[in-house]
Amino acid sequence: MCKTRCSLSIAMVFMSMTTINGWSHPHMTFDASVEFEMKDRTCSALHVELLFDPMFSASIIMEFDKNRDGEFSAAEATKLRVGAFDNLKNYGYFVYLRKGERRFQPGSIAGFSPYIKKGLLVYRFKISLEGKNLSDDFSVAIFDSTYYCQVCYPESPAKAYATAGSTLDPSFRIELVENKKYPVYYNPYGDPTDHTVYTSWASGLDTAFPQEIRLSYRY
Amino acid sequence: MSRSIRLFIVCFFLLVASNNVSLSANPFLAGNSPIVRQPSSGGVLPTFQMELRNNTAKAIQSFTQDPTLEGLLLLITATFLYGILHAAGPGHRKTVVFSLFLGRKARTWEPLLAGFLAAGVHGAAGLVIIAILSILRGTVAGLGQAEAVGAFMDAATFVVIGLLAVVLIIRKIVFLQKYSNTTGIPEQNRDLYSLVAIASIVPCPGAIMLLLFASYAGQLWLGILGVVSMSLGMGIVISLAGYLAFAGREGLFHRLKAKEQLIRNIASGFELLSYLLLFGISVYALLPLLHSLF
């Protein structure tokens, strides 16, 4: 009886281990960092940078930097955007914003500028947050629900700066925090064209708790 | 509960739990939506996997500038370990191999052969795709094209496996009706390796990126060496899936060795179950594609 319980326990432990989010199945990795563009204490835009691993970098650079000058010209950048970036819209650009319990993803971006840094590919894109009322205390998570990419954060994953004509309240604090309270929902079983962004749980959805970059004020 | 039955239950749960029926489509690339079911999680030590992958890239870069035995050994070690960890995650046809050995009487070495056959075909598929695309383009293939072909092949192999499973189910039922009153039912093992090979004609995106990276560095042979080493690592894990089914089946039948008729009935039941499992896996994996078609 004891052996039976032991065997079944091993199986159950294995089952539960395969469903936790730490057990992803990545094929590539990138370092994600963000810049908060602040109008006083309200975030008006978010700049996201993804620094890719050497293999994915090489694949994209060789495909799109046609003249091999180590830079993307305007024409090359446009082709790159169409061929290896725009599809990310279907995944909300991997960006999950949260203010209190309200979580949302951007539907579009305001600018995209790829570049090459020491042989590695970097995607930099801007998300306009005008009218989103992201002030005082809010968070952003970079998360790939397909688990194709391993998302990492550098030691200093975020910074903030003031837009022209406004001042940055110096009491702000930025920190990378573990998130155990605010889930991200996603559907691993949808058809290929189903890229719905879920704001609440429904049957069949999976749940993840990605790390968040939180901007808050000390008073 | 006997030891063999306990072992079988554990084996079955291990495979079901591993949820391993699909590969991914790169979310960055245009027109590269997944057409088979994607892993919702799953995988082993993802950060370490990515470190190994980055070490592989460094080994190729450093070998290109300064060829040393140490660099070569680093490449082989990193890709071998990556293969083990990567295959332990979702995909790579472990469920197919498990299902086949659940339903067949096999010799001790056969799961090993099937595992390495699956891994070898899996690795070679990436090389063949890149070779064909490169010949067609007149230059080294692009990642987007290679992954799009890979995603299509992923779906196509599940279609073939599903259809073969239906044929095998019908054949087994007819076979059982024909031999129901005889004492000896011959084993039919010849399809096993064909099925494993067909199921594995799917390139691993990890292998594709490694081959492209080595090609761009002008060291394709290093990429091939890396894929061979990676496949050896994957072969170990895929073989283990086969051995789980093999051990469960053999253990159960050993306990029942005095009851020949019961063994025959159970063996036939397992064989049918394995085909049904194959069919179920195929339909499950193809549901996203079926949803988009109907």
GROMACS .gro file of N, CA and C in nm, chain B residues 5-61:
model
  171
  224ILE      N    1   0.161  -0.365  -1.190
  224ILE     CA    2   0.050  -0.275  -1.220
  224ILE      C    3   0.082  -0.133  -1.171
  225ARG      N    4   0.145  -0.127  -1.050
  225ARG     CA    5   0.185   0.005  -0.999
  225ARG      C    6   0.281   0.074  -1.096
  226LEU      N    7   0.376  -0.008  -1.144
  226LEU     CA    8   0.475   0.046  -1.236
  226LEU      C    9   0.408   0.098  -1.363
  227PHE      N   10   0.310   0.018  -1.410
  227PHE     CA   11   0.241   0.058  -1.532
  227PHE      C   12   0.165   0.189  -1.512
  228ILE      N   13   0.098   0.201  -1.396
  228ILE     CA   14   0.023   0.324  -1.369
  228ILE      C   15   0.116   0.444  -1.369
  229VAL      N   16   0.231   0.427  -1.303
  229VAL     CA   17   0.328   0.537  -1.297
  229VAL      C   18   0.374   0.573  -1.438
  230CYS      N   19   0.406   0.469  -1.518
  230CYS     CA   20   0.452   0.493  -1.656
  230CYS      C   21   0.348   0.572  -1.735
  231PHE      N   22   0.223   0.527  -1.723
  231PHE     CA   23   0.117   0.591  -1.801
  231PHE      C   24   0.101   0.737  -1.760
  232PHE      N   25   0.098   0.763  -1.630
  232PHE     CA   26   0.081   0.900  -1.582
  232PHE      C   27   0.198   0.987  -1.623
  233LEU      N   28   0.318   0.932  -1.619
  233LEU     CA   29   0.436   1.010  -1.658
  233LEU      C   30   0.422   1.060  -1.801
  234LEU      N   31   0.374   0.973  -1.887
  234LEU     CA   32   0.363   1.013  -2.028
  234LEU      C   33   0.248   1.107  -2.052
  235VAL      N   34   0.133   1.078  -1.989
  235VAL     CA   35   0.019   1.167  -2.005
  235VAL      C   36   0.055   1.305  -1.949
  236ALA      N   37   0.124   1.301  -1.834
  236ALA     CA   38   0.158   1.428  -1.769
  236ALA      C   39   0.252   1.511  -1.852
  237SER      N   40   0.336   1.447  -1.931
  237SER     CA   41   0.435   1.525  -2.004
  237SER      C   42   0.374   1.605  -2.117
  238ASN      N   43   0.247   1.582  -2.153
  238ASN     CA   44   0.172   1.672  -2.241
  238ASN      C   45   0.251   1.706  -2.367
  239ASN      N   46   0.308   1.602  -2.427
  239ASN     CA   47   0.414   1.630  -2.524
  239ASN      C   48   0.372   1.599  -2.667
  240VAL      N   49   0.292   1.683  -2.722
  240VAL     CA   50   0.245   1.650  -2.856
  240VAL      C   51   0.276   1.755  -2.961
  241SER      N   52   0.343   1.860  -2.928
  241SER     CA   53   0.358   1.960  -3.034
  241SER      C   54   0.487   2.038  -3.025
  242LEU      N   55   0.518   2.103  -3.132
  242LEU     CA   56   0.630   2.195  -3.135
  242LEU      C   57   0.573   2.336  -3.148
  243SER      N   58   0.659   2.435  -3.136
  243SER     CA   59   0.609   2.573  -3.137
  243SER      C   60   0.633   2.640  -3.270
  244ALA      N   61   0.559   2.748  -3.295
  244ALA     CA   62   0.586   2.836  -3.408
  244ALA      C   63   0.638   2.967  -3.350
  245ASN      N   64   0.739   3.022  -3.411
  245ASN     CA   65   0.802   3.143  -3.359
  245ASN      C   66   0.704   3.260  -3.364
  246PRO      N   67   0.669   3.321  -3.249
  246PRO     CA   68   0.569   3.427  -3.250
  246PRO      C   69   0.614   3.555  -3.321
  247PHE      N   70   0.743   3.569  -3.346
  247PHE     CA   71   0.792   3.690  -3.412
  247PHE      C   72   0.770   3.688  -3.563
  248LEU      N   73   0.767   3.570  -3.621
  248LEU     CA   74   0.777   3.561  -3.766
  248LEU      C   75   0.642   3.567  -3.835
  249ALA      N   76   0.638   3.640  -3.946
  249ALA     CA   77   0.513   3.662  -4.021
  249ALA      C   78   0.458   3.531  -4.073
  250GLY      N   79   0.324   3.518  -4.066
  250GLY     CA   80   0.258   3.401  -4.121
  250GLY      C   81   0.297   3.273  -4.054
  251ASN      N   82   0.344   3.283  -3.930
  251ASN     CA   83   0.394   3.163  -3.864
  251ASN      C   84   0.307   3.125  -3.746
  252SER      N   85   0.175   3.134  -3.766
  252SER     CA   86   0.085   3.093  -3.660
  252SER      C   87   0.094   2.943  -3.640
  253PRO      N   88   0.081   2.898  -3.516
  253PRO     CA   89   0.089   2.754  -3.493
  253PRO      C   90  -0.029   2.682  -3.558
  254ILE      N   91  -0.005   2.567  -3.618
  254ILE     CA   92  -0.116   2.491  -3.675
  254ILE      C   93  -0.136   2.361  -3.600
  255VAL      N   94  -0.053   2.333  -3.506
  255VAL     CA   95  -0.081   2.224  -3.413
  255VAL      C   96  -0.081   2.281  -3.271
  256ARG      N   97  -0.135   2.206  -3.181
  256ARG     CA   98  -0.151   2.254  -3.044
  256ARG      C   99  -0.016   2.288  -2.981
  257GLN      N  100  -0.012   2.401  -2.913
  257GLN     CA  101   0.113   2.448  -2.855
  257GLN      C  102   0.125   2.409  -2.708
  258PRO      N  103   0.250   2.396  -2.658
  258PRO     CA  104   0.264   2.365  -2.516
  258PRO      C  105   0.217   2.484  -2.432
  259SER      N  106   0.139   2.455  -2.328
  259SER     CA  107   0.095   2.564  -2.241
  259SER      C  108   0.201   2.591  -2.136
  260SER      N  109   0.290   2.503  -2.120
  260SER     CA  110   0.406   2.517  -2.033
  260SER      C  111   0.489   2.393  -2.060
  261GLY      N  112   0.558   2.346  -1.962
  261GLY     CA  113   0.633   2.223  -1.981
  261GLY      C  114   0.773   2.250  -2.029
  262GLY      N  115   0.864   2.162  -1.989
  262GLY     CA  116   1.004   2.184  -2.022
  262GLY      C  117   1.086   2.174  -1.895
  263VAL      N  118   1.212   2.161  -1.909
  263VAL     CA  119   1.298   2.140  -1.794
  263VAL      C  120   1.407   2.247  -1.789
  264LEU      N  121   1.423   2.312  -1.676
  264LEU     CA  122   1.530   2.409  -1.651
  264LEU      C  123   1.549   2.504  -1.769
  265PRO      N  124   1.449   2.584  -1.801
  265PRO     CA  125   1.457   2.667  -1.921
  265PRO      C  126   1.576   2.763  -1.923
  266THR      N  127   1.609   2.819  -1.806
  266THR     CA  128   1.722   2.913  -1.802
  266THR      C  129   1.852   2.842  -1.836
  267PHE      N  130   1.870   2.723  -1.779
  267PHE     CA  131   1.991   2.645  -1.805
  267PHE      C  132   1.996   2.603  -1.953
  268GLN      N  133   1.878   2.567  -2.007
  268GLN     CA  134   1.872   2.532  -2.151
  268GLN      C  135   1.924   2.647  -2.237
  269MET      N  136   1.880   2.767  -2.202
  269MET     CA  137   1.921   2.884  -2.281
  269MET      C  138   2.069   2.917  -2.261
  270GLU      N  139   2.120   2.889  -2.140
  270GLU     CA  140   2.265   2.908  -2.118
  270GLU      C  141   2.344   2.812  -2.205
  271LEU      N  142   2.297   2.688  -2.211
  271LEU     CA  143   2.365   2.588  -2.295
  271LEU      C  144   2.363   2.631  -2.441
  272ARG      N  145   2.249   2.684  -2.482
  272ARG     CA  146   2.234   2.726  -2.621
  272ARG      C  147   2.327   2.843  -2.652
  273ASN      N  148   2.335   2.936  -2.558
  273ASN     CA  149   2.425   3.050  -2.579
  273ASN      C  150   2.571   3.006  -2.576
  274ASN      N  151   2.602   2.906  -2.492
  274ASN     CA  152   2.738   2.853  -2.490
  274ASN      C  153   2.772   2.785  -2.623
  275THR      N  154   2.671   2.722  -2.682
  275THR     CA  155   2.692   2.659  -2.814
  275THR      C  156   2.728   2.766  -2.917
  276ALA      N  157   2.654   2.877  -2.912
  276ALA     CA  158   2.682   2.987  -3.005
  276ALA      C  159   2.824   3.041  -2.984
  277LYS      N  160   2.861   3.058  -2.855
  277LYS     CA  161   2.996   3.108  -2.825
  277LYS      C  162   3.102   3.011  -2.874
  278ALA      N  163   3.076   2.881  -2.855
  278ALA     CA  164   3.174   2.779  -2.898
  278ALA      C  165   3.195   2.786  -3.049
  279ILE      N  166   3.087   2.805  -3.124
  279ILE     CA  167   3.099   2.813  -3.270
  279ILE      C  168   3.176   2.940  -3.309
  280GLN      N  169   3.141   3.051  -3.242
  280GLN     CA  170   3.212   3.177  -3.272
  280GLN      C  171   3.360   3.166  -3.240
   0.00000   0.00000   0.00000
